[in-house]
Short mmCIF file of C-alpha atoms in Angstrom, two decimals:
data_model
loop_
_atom_site.label_atom_id
_atom_site.label_comp_id
_atom_site.label_asym_id
_atom_site.label_seq_id
_atom_site.Cartn_x
_atom_site.Cartn_y
_atom_site.Cartn_z
CA UNK A 7 73.84 61.43 102.62
CA UNK A 8 71.64 58.42 103.58
CA UNK A 9 70.27 56.21 100.88
CA UNK A 10 66.51 56.26 100.10
CA UNK A 11 65.55 52.70 101.31
CA UNK A 12 67.05 53.33 104.76
CA UNK A 13 65.19 56.62 105.16
CA UNK A 14 61.89 55.01 104.12
CA UNK A 15 62.38 52.19 106.61
CA UNK A 16 63.05 54.64 109.44
CA UNK A 17 59.88 56.56 108.57
CA UNK A 18 57.84 53.31 108.58
CA UNK A 19 59.20 52.32 112.00
CA UNK A 20 58.36 55.70 113.43
CA UNK A 21 54.79 55.35 112.17
CA UNK A 22 54.54 51.84 113.72
CA UNK A 23 55.69 53.21 117.07
CA UNK A 24 53.05 55.89 116.96
CA UNK A 25 50.37 53.25 116.28
CA UNK A 26 51.59 51.07 119.17
CA UNK A 27 51.41 54.02 121.52
CA UNK A 28 47.82 54.78 120.47
CA UNK A 29 46.78 51.14 120.94
CA UNK A 30 48.34 50.98 124.41
CA UNK A 31 46.61 54.16 125.44
CA UNK A 32 43.26 52.78 124.18
CA UNK A 33 43.66 49.51 126.09
CA UNK A 34 44.54 51.25 129.32
CA UNK A 35 41.56 53.56 128.98
CA UNK A 36 39.23 50.58 128.38
CA UNK A 37 40.58 48.78 131.41
CA UNK A 38 39.91 51.80 133.59
CA UNK A 39 36.34 52.05 132.34
CA UNK A 40 35.68 48.39 133.11
CA UNK A 41 37.12 48.79 136.57
CA UNK A 42 34.65 51.55 137.33
CA UNK A 43 31.65 49.58 136.06
CA UNK A 44 29.69 47.42 138.59
CA UNK A 45 30.42 43.74 137.93
CA UNK A 46 31.35 40.59 139.80
CA UNK A 47 34.86 39.54 140.79
CA UNK A 48 35.14 36.78 138.19
CA UNK A 49 34.44 39.13 135.32
CA UNK A 50 37.00 41.57 136.65
CA UNK A 51 39.57 38.82 136.92
CA UNK A 52 38.80 37.59 133.42
CA UNK A 53 39.01 41.11 131.99
CA UNK A 54 42.26 41.83 133.77
CA UNK A 55 43.84 38.66 132.37
CA UNK A 56 42.74 39.49 128.88
CA UNK A 57 44.09 43.01 129.15
CA UNK A 58 47.36 41.78 130.60
CA UNK A 59 47.89 39.45 127.64
CA UNK A 60 47.13 42.14 125.15
CA UNK A 61 49.39 44.59 126.89
CA UNK A 62 52.17 42.03 126.94
CA UNK A 63 51.78 41.41 123.18
CA UNK A 64 51.70 45.10 122.41
CA UNK A 65 54.70 45.73 124.61
CA UNK A 66 56.67 43.00 122.86
CA UNK A 67 55.72 44.44 119.49
CA UNK A 68 56.72 47.87 120.69
CA UNK A 69 60.07 46.56 121.89
CA UNK A 70 60.68 44.89 118.54
CA UNK A 71 59.81 48.13 116.77
CA UNK A 72 62.14 50.05 119.02
CA UNK A 73 64.91 47.54 118.31
CA UNK A 74 64.41 47.88 114.57
CA UNK A 75 64.32 51.64 114.94
CA UNK A 76 67.62 51.59 116.80
CA UNK A 77 69.14 49.39 114.13
CA UNK A 78 67.86 51.70 111.41
CA UNK A 79 69.30 54.70 113.21
CA UNK A 80 72.64 52.92 113.52
CA UNK A 81 72.58 52.02 109.80
CA UNK A 82 71.70 55.62 108.98
CA UNK A 83 74.61 56.91 111.03
CA UNK A 84 76.96 54.41 109.37
CA UNK A 85 75.73 55.48 105.94
CA UNK A 86 76.20 59.14 106.79
CA UNK A 87 79.66 58.46 108.17
CA UNK A 88 80.67 56.41 105.11
CA UNK A 89 79.28 59.07 102.77
CA UNK A 90 81.24 61.77 104.57
CA UNK A 91 84.39 59.66 104.49
CA UNK A 92 83.92 59.00 100.77
CA UNK A 93 83.35 62.71 100.14
CA UNK A 94 86.49 63.56 102.09
CA UNK A 95 88.54 60.99 100.20
CA UNK A 96 87.24 62.41 96.92
CA UNK A 97 88.08 65.95 98.04
CA UNK A 98 91.58 64.88 99.11
CA UNK A 99 92.16 63.07 95.82
CA UNK A 100 90.98 66.08 93.81
CA UNK A 101 93.07 68.46 95.87
CA UNK A 102 96.22 66.36 95.49
CA UNK A 103 95.88 66.32 91.70
CA UNK A 104 98.13 68.67 89.72
CA UNK A 105 95.28 69.20 87.28
CA UNK A 106 92.40 71.60 87.73
CA UNK A 107 89.21 69.76 88.69
CA UNK A 108 85.64 71.07 88.90
CA UNK A 109 82.28 69.29 89.31
CA UNK A 110 78.98 70.90 88.32
CA UNK A 111 75.56 69.44 89.13
CA UNK A 112 72.59 69.02 86.82
CA UNK A 113 71.65 72.68 87.42
CA UNK A 114 75.15 73.69 86.30
CA UNK A 115 76.15 74.86 89.77
CA UNK A 116 79.62 74.28 91.15
CA UNK A 117 79.68 71.34 93.59
CA UNK A 118 83.40 70.98 94.20
CA UNK A 119 86.71 72.21 92.80
CA UNK A 120 90.36 72.12 93.82
CA UNK A 121 92.93 74.85 94.37
CA UNK A 122 94.57 74.18 90.99
CA UNK A 123 91.30 75.09 89.29
CA UNK A 124 91.03 78.30 91.34
CA UNK A 125 94.67 79.18 90.55
CA UNK A 126 93.87 79.43 86.86
CA UNK A 127 92.20 82.78 87.56
CA UNK A 128 93.66 84.27 90.77
CA UNK A 129 91.61 87.44 90.35
CA UNK A 130 88.32 85.58 90.95
CA UNK A 131 89.58 82.65 93.06
CA UNK A 132 87.68 83.79 96.17
CA UNK A 133 84.41 83.77 94.23
CA UNK A 134 84.75 80.19 92.96
CA UNK A 135 82.70 78.62 95.75
CA UNK A 136 80.09 75.81 95.70
CA UNK A 137 76.76 77.03 94.38
CA UNK A 138 78.04 79.49 91.77
CA UNK A 139 76.69 78.87 88.28
CA UNK A 140 79.02 78.03 85.40
CA UNK A 141 77.81 80.92 83.25
CA UNK A 142 78.64 83.29 86.12
CA UNK A 143 82.20 81.90 86.20
CA UNK A 144 82.57 82.42 82.43
CA UNK A 145 81.43 86.02 82.67
CA UNK A 146 83.80 86.68 85.56
CA UNK A 147 86.70 85.26 83.50
CA UNK A 148 85.70 87.51 80.59
CA UNK A 149 85.59 90.56 82.86
CA UNK A 150 89.13 90.05 84.15
CA UNK A 151 90.55 88.93 80.77
CA UNK A 152 91.33 85.46 82.05
CA UNK A 153 92.26 84.13 78.59
CA UNK A 154 93.75 85.75 75.51
CA UNK A 155 90.45 85.35 73.66
CA UNK A 156 88.52 86.81 76.60
CA UNK A 157 90.89 89.78 76.62
CA UNK A 158 90.60 90.38 72.85
CA UNK A 159 86.90 89.53 72.31
CA UNK A 160 84.95 89.00 75.57
CA UNK A 161 81.56 88.43 73.93
CA UNK A 162 82.97 85.83 71.57
CA UNK A 163 84.74 84.05 74.43
CA UNK A 164 81.51 83.84 76.47
CA UNK A 165 79.46 82.41 73.59
CA UNK A 166 82.12 79.90 72.54
CA UNK A 167 82.88 78.76 76.10
CA UNK A 168 79.21 78.23 76.98
CA UNK A 169 78.73 76.24 73.77
CA UNK A 170 81.76 74.06 74.54
CA UNK A 171 80.53 73.43 78.08
CA UNK A 172 77.01 72.53 76.94
CA UNK A 173 78.39 70.10 74.36
CA UNK A 174 80.88 68.47 76.77
CA UNK A 175 82.59 67.01 73.72
CA UNK A 176 86.17 67.01 72.39
CA UNK A 177 88.98 68.70 74.34
CA UNK A 178 89.62 72.38 73.69
CA UNK A 179 92.65 74.56 74.44
CA UNK A 180 92.81 78.03 76.00
CA UNK A 181 95.80 80.38 76.14
CA UNK A 182 96.14 82.33 79.38
CA UNK A 183 97.66 85.82 79.52
CA UNK A 184 100.57 84.60 81.67
CA UNK A 185 101.79 82.30 78.88
CA UNK A 186 100.23 79.07 80.11
CA UNK A 187 98.23 76.78 77.83
CA UNK A 188 95.28 74.87 79.34
CA UNK A 189 93.52 71.90 77.78
CA UNK A 190 89.95 71.39 79.03
CA UNK A 191 88.26 67.97 78.99
CA UNK A 192 84.60 67.95 80.04
CA UNK A 193 82.47 64.83 80.56
CA UNK A 194 78.79 64.55 81.40
CA UNK A 195 77.82 62.37 84.39
CA UNK A 196 74.85 59.98 84.62
CA UNK A 197 73.09 62.45 86.88
CA UNK A 198 73.25 65.21 84.26
CA UNK A 199 76.18 67.07 85.80
CA UNK A 200 79.54 67.87 84.18
CA UNK A 201 83.06 67.06 85.34
CA UNK A 202 85.81 69.30 83.99
CA UNK A 203 89.54 68.49 84.01
CA UNK A 204 91.91 71.39 83.28
CA UNK A 205 95.41 70.23 82.23
CA UNK A 206 98.43 72.54 81.92
CA UNK A 207 100.03 71.67 78.56
CA UNK A 208 102.49 74.56 78.46
CA UNK A 209 105.49 72.21 78.39
CA UNK A 210 103.88 70.14 75.65
CA UNK A 211 103.30 73.29 73.62
CA UNK A 212 106.90 74.36 74.18
CA UNK A 213 108.21 70.97 73.09
CA UNK A 214 105.97 71.08 70.05
CA UNK A 215 107.24 74.56 69.19
CA UNK A 216 110.85 73.41 69.58
CA UNK A 217 110.17 70.34 67.43
CA UNK A 218 108.63 72.54 64.75
CA UNK A 219 111.57 74.91 64.96
CA UNK A 220 113.99 72.00 64.54
CA UNK A 221 112.00 70.68 61.61
CA UNK A 222 111.91 74.14 60.04
CA UNK A 223 115.66 74.52 60.58
CA UNK A 224 116.31 71.13 59.00
CA UNK A 225 114.08 71.96 56.06
CA UNK A 226 115.76 75.34 55.71
CA UNK A 227 119.18 73.67 55.74
CA UNK A 228 118.06 71.22 53.05
CA UNK A 229 116.58 74.08 51.02
CA UNK A 230 119.76 76.13 51.38
CA UNK A 231 121.93 73.16 50.40
CA UNK A 232 119.69 72.62 47.37
CA UNK A 233 119.91 76.28 46.38
CA UNK A 234 123.68 76.33 46.83
CA UNK A 235 124.00 73.32 44.53
CA UNK A 236 122.33 75.26 41.71
CA UNK A 237 124.69 77.14 39.41
CA UNK A 238 122.10 79.79 38.64
CA UNK A 239 121.56 82.70 40.97
CA UNK A 240 118.23 82.17 42.76
CA UNK A 241 116.18 84.58 44.86
CA UNK A 242 112.99 83.46 46.66
CA UNK A 243 110.40 85.99 47.88
CA UNK A 244 107.37 85.35 50.08
CA UNK A 245 103.88 86.73 49.49
CA UNK A 246 104.91 89.89 51.32
CA UNK A 247 107.70 90.47 48.74
CA UNK A 248 110.40 89.85 51.36
CA UNK A 249 113.59 88.01 50.39
CA UNK A 250 113.48 84.71 52.31
CA UNK A 251 116.07 82.54 50.54
CA UNK A 252 118.96 82.90 48.11
CA UNK A 253 122.17 81.17 47.12
CA UNK A 254 125.76 82.29 46.80
CA UNK A 255 125.52 82.19 43.00
CA UNK A 256 123.05 85.09 43.17
CA UNK A 257 125.68 87.22 44.90
CA UNK A 258 128.25 86.34 42.25
CA UNK A 259 125.97 86.80 39.22
CA UNK A 260 124.58 90.16 40.35
CA UNK A 261 127.76 91.36 42.10
CA UNK A 262 125.99 91.73 45.45
CA UNK A 263 127.83 92.41 48.73
CA UNK A 264 128.38 89.62 51.25
CA UNK A 265 125.34 90.63 53.31
CA UNK A 266 122.75 89.89 50.65
CA UNK A 267 119.75 90.24 52.97
CA UNK A 268 120.85 93.73 53.98
CA UNK A 269 121.59 94.85 50.44
CA UNK A 270 118.36 93.56 48.83
CA UNK A 271 115.86 92.73 51.61
CA UNK A 272 112.87 92.96 49.28
CA UNK A 273 111.84 92.36 45.69
CA UNK A 274 111.81 96.08 45.01
CA UNK A 275 115.40 96.42 46.24
CA UNK A 276 116.59 93.52 44.07
CA UNK A 277 114.81 94.94 41.00
CA UNK A 278 116.48 98.31 41.60
CA UNK A 279 119.88 96.62 41.87
CA UNK A 280 119.27 94.74 38.60
CA UNK A 281 118.36 97.97 36.82
CA UNK A 282 121.57 99.52 38.11
CA UNK A 283 123.51 96.60 36.62
CA UNK A 284 122.05 97.21 33.17
CA UNK A 285 118.88 95.15 33.06
CA UNK A 286 115.93 97.06 31.55
CA UNK A 287 113.89 98.82 34.20
CA UNK A 288 110.61 98.38 32.33
CA UNK A 289 111.00 94.60 32.04
CA UNK A 290 107.90 92.66 33.14
CA UNK A 291 110.17 89.79 34.16
CA UNK A 292 111.66 91.83 36.98
CA UNK A 293 108.30 93.31 38.00
CA UNK A 294 106.04 91.69 40.59
CA UNK A 295 103.13 90.00 38.78
CA UNK A 296 99.81 91.77 39.08
CA UNK A 297 96.68 89.97 40.24
CA UNK A 298 95.64 87.45 37.60
CA UNK A 299 98.85 87.90 35.61
CA UNK A 300 100.84 84.86 34.54
CA UNK A 301 103.93 84.73 36.75
CA UNK A 302 106.09 82.70 34.31
CA UNK A 303 108.37 85.06 32.38
CA UNK A 304 111.71 84.85 30.54
CA UNK A 305 114.17 87.61 29.67
CA UNK A 306 117.55 87.43 27.89
CA UNK A 307 119.68 90.55 28.18
CA UNK A 308 123.31 91.69 27.87
CA UNK A 309 124.82 93.60 30.76
CA UNK A 310 127.16 96.53 30.53
CA UNK A 311 130.13 94.31 31.42
CA UNK A 312 129.52 92.07 28.37
CA UNK A 313 127.82 89.19 30.12
CA UNK A 314 124.50 87.83 28.86
CA UNK A 315 121.92 86.82 31.48
CA UNK A 316 118.80 84.76 31.14
CA UNK A 317 116.27 85.84 33.80
CA UNK A 318 113.30 83.65 34.69
CA UNK A 319 110.34 84.55 36.89
CA UNK A 320 108.20 81.82 38.43
CA UNK A 321 105.27 82.14 40.80
CA UNK A 322 104.72 79.98 43.88
CA UNK A 323 101.40 78.54 45.15
CA UNK A 324 101.53 80.62 48.34
CA UNK A 325 101.77 83.88 46.38
CA UNK A 326 105.55 84.15 46.53
CA UNK A 327 107.96 84.52 43.64
CA UNK A 328 111.22 82.95 42.43
CA UNK A 329 113.71 84.80 40.26
CA UNK A 330 116.61 82.92 38.68
CA UNK A 331 119.59 84.44 36.86
CA UNK A 332 121.50 82.20 34.45
CA UNK A 333 124.76 83.43 32.88
CA UNK A 334 124.62 82.27 29.25
CA UNK A 335 127.58 84.31 28.02
CA UNK A 336 129.63 81.24 27.10
CA UNK A 337 126.69 79.57 25.37
CA UNK A 338 126.02 82.70 23.34
CA UNK A 339 129.70 83.01 22.37
CA UNK A 340 129.81 79.39 21.25
CA UNK A 341 126.58 79.81 19.28
CA UNK A 342 128.03 82.89 17.60
CA UNK A 343 131.12 81.02 16.55
CA UNK A 344 129.06 78.13 15.21
CA UNK A 345 126.57 80.44 13.57
CA UNK A 346 123.58 78.98 15.39
CA UNK A 347 122.75 81.87 17.68
CA UNK A 348 119.89 84.13 16.62
CA UNK A 349 119.55 87.65 17.86
CA UNK A 350 116.12 87.94 19.59
CA UNK A 351 115.43 91.39 18.09
CA UNK A 352 116.43 90.55 14.47
CA UNK A 353 119.72 91.27 12.69
CA UNK A 354 122.55 93.01 14.45
CA UNK A 355 123.47 96.63 13.87
CA UNK A 356 125.00 97.70 10.53
CA UNK A 357 123.64 94.55 8.88
CA UNK A 358 126.39 92.32 10.33
CA UNK A 359 125.74 88.75 11.41
CA UNK A 360 125.33 88.21 15.15
CA UNK A 361 128.75 86.62 15.69
CA UNK A 362 130.50 89.75 14.54
CA UNK A 363 128.69 92.21 16.79
CA UNK A 364 127.56 92.56 20.40
CA UNK A 365 124.44 90.60 21.39
CA UNK A 366 121.63 91.90 23.52
CA UNK A 367 117.90 91.60 23.81
CA UNK A 368 117.54 95.22 24.85
CA UNK A 369 119.25 98.58 24.25
CA UNK A 370 122.40 97.86 26.30
CA UNK A 371 125.78 98.83 24.83
CA UNK A 372 127.56 96.07 22.87
CA UNK A 373 130.40 94.24 24.60
CA UNK A 374 133.88 95.31 23.41
CA UNK A 375 136.07 92.93 25.33
CA UNK A 376 137.91 90.38 23.20
CA UNK A 377 137.12 87.77 25.84
CA UNK A 378 133.36 88.09 25.46
CA UNK A 379 132.78 86.65 21.98
CA UNK A 380 133.55 88.01 18.50
CA UNK A 381 133.88 91.76 18.71
CA UNK A 382 134.13 94.14 15.73
CA UNK A 383 135.86 92.58 12.75
CA UNK A 384 139.62 92.93 12.57
CA UNK A 385 142.00 92.06 9.71
CA UNK A 386 142.52 88.36 9.34
CA UNK A 387 140.25 85.44 9.90
CA UNK A 388 138.38 83.95 12.85
CA UNK A 389 140.39 81.59 15.03
CA UNK A 390 138.66 78.40 16.13
CA UNK A 391 137.90 78.16 19.86
CA UNK A 392 140.57 76.85 22.19
CA UNK A 393 140.53 73.37 23.67
CA UNK A 394 138.35 74.56 26.57
CA UNK A 395 134.66 74.40 25.54
CA UNK A 396 133.84 77.57 27.42
CA UNK A 397 136.48 79.71 25.65
CA UNK A 398 135.10 82.23 23.29
CA UNK A 399 136.32 82.77 19.67
CA UNK A 400 138.19 85.90 18.74
CA UNK A 401 139.15 87.45 15.41
CA UNK A 402 142.87 87.89 14.51
CA UNK A 403 143.03 88.06 10.71
CA UNK A 404 145.49 90.23 8.79
CA UNK A 405 142.96 91.72 6.38
CA UNK A 406 139.16 91.97 6.43
CA UNK A 407 137.69 89.09 4.47
CA UNK A 408 134.46 89.28 2.62
CA UNK A 409 132.91 86.90 5.09
CA UNK A 410 133.99 85.29 8.31
CA UNK A 411 134.58 81.60 7.70
CA UNK A 412 133.13 80.68 11.05
CA UNK A 413 130.04 82.82 10.46
CA UNK A 414 127.11 82.36 8.14
CA UNK A 415 127.50 84.15 4.84
CA UNK A 416 125.70 87.38 4.39
#
């Protein structure tokens, strides 16, 4: 396209040529009139000389105007040729880019785009031609479900995309149905148009997903190592009550099979298993906390096999839950022998001190094994514990004493 000053100069030269032609025609007509009029030879000679000079001047001026006009035409042709070459170079550069490229004018009509841009939506590629309005393109994309959002909520996609285009601000990302991810950068030109660059970031997204997966795996490994280092059995549930983490101690404490996730995949399954092992079914510690209920709970209970477990329930900020199971059988046996253990529900059955009866915080049967603390009194006296601190005292006296020397007096 020619620039404005060159076009104005060409128009002025054309107007000057028209004036020169009118002047020449007027002079010739005047000369003819004088030739027809009766006059003497000297006057005719004088008039002819004058007219010849004027015609010569006008002819020279006309030639100069024609020369300038030719130069202007040549400059105009050069400008048009250079503009076309520049346009072609721009088109070639855009086409060779591996990014989608689209230019819209101040009226929001498509001026130019490359094949990469058209390949984003093959269903409407033949309709993406210069002159189409941007809002028409957006509605066409919504009709064919050109993005995941357009497929799920077409009206929302149209409103959001038009707002993003009008703002021409920060980059925004669109997910295509074929799995590609496109980042759109739009910039406003000085003439009021908009240039859009559409970059395929699928590989970047994949790398980011792999990096997140590696980070999650590393964090999971650290979490699992931390859980495995804890002597207590630990079970972690997410907000959906699904078992998401546990340690090997949980399997040992609750006598679970090797495939823990299959045996107790949920909180309900683990609670049912605990009830089957002798823990009270109506315990609030094993129950999932209701809305607004304090998640921190503690339960001490004796199992049917003679072990005593301390169960703790703790809530997590994301709505999940942590249950821990601590075997305190040895601690309870030692406390019985020393006389420092207190039965949570008061005195033991038959009025005997705690060290001479089974210990439980619920209605479970008392432990009878001689290896699980002081059982029912036998003749003789209480033996002190063995050299190992975790061994439990046992009674081996020959005759029932009035009181056990290792127990508090009645």
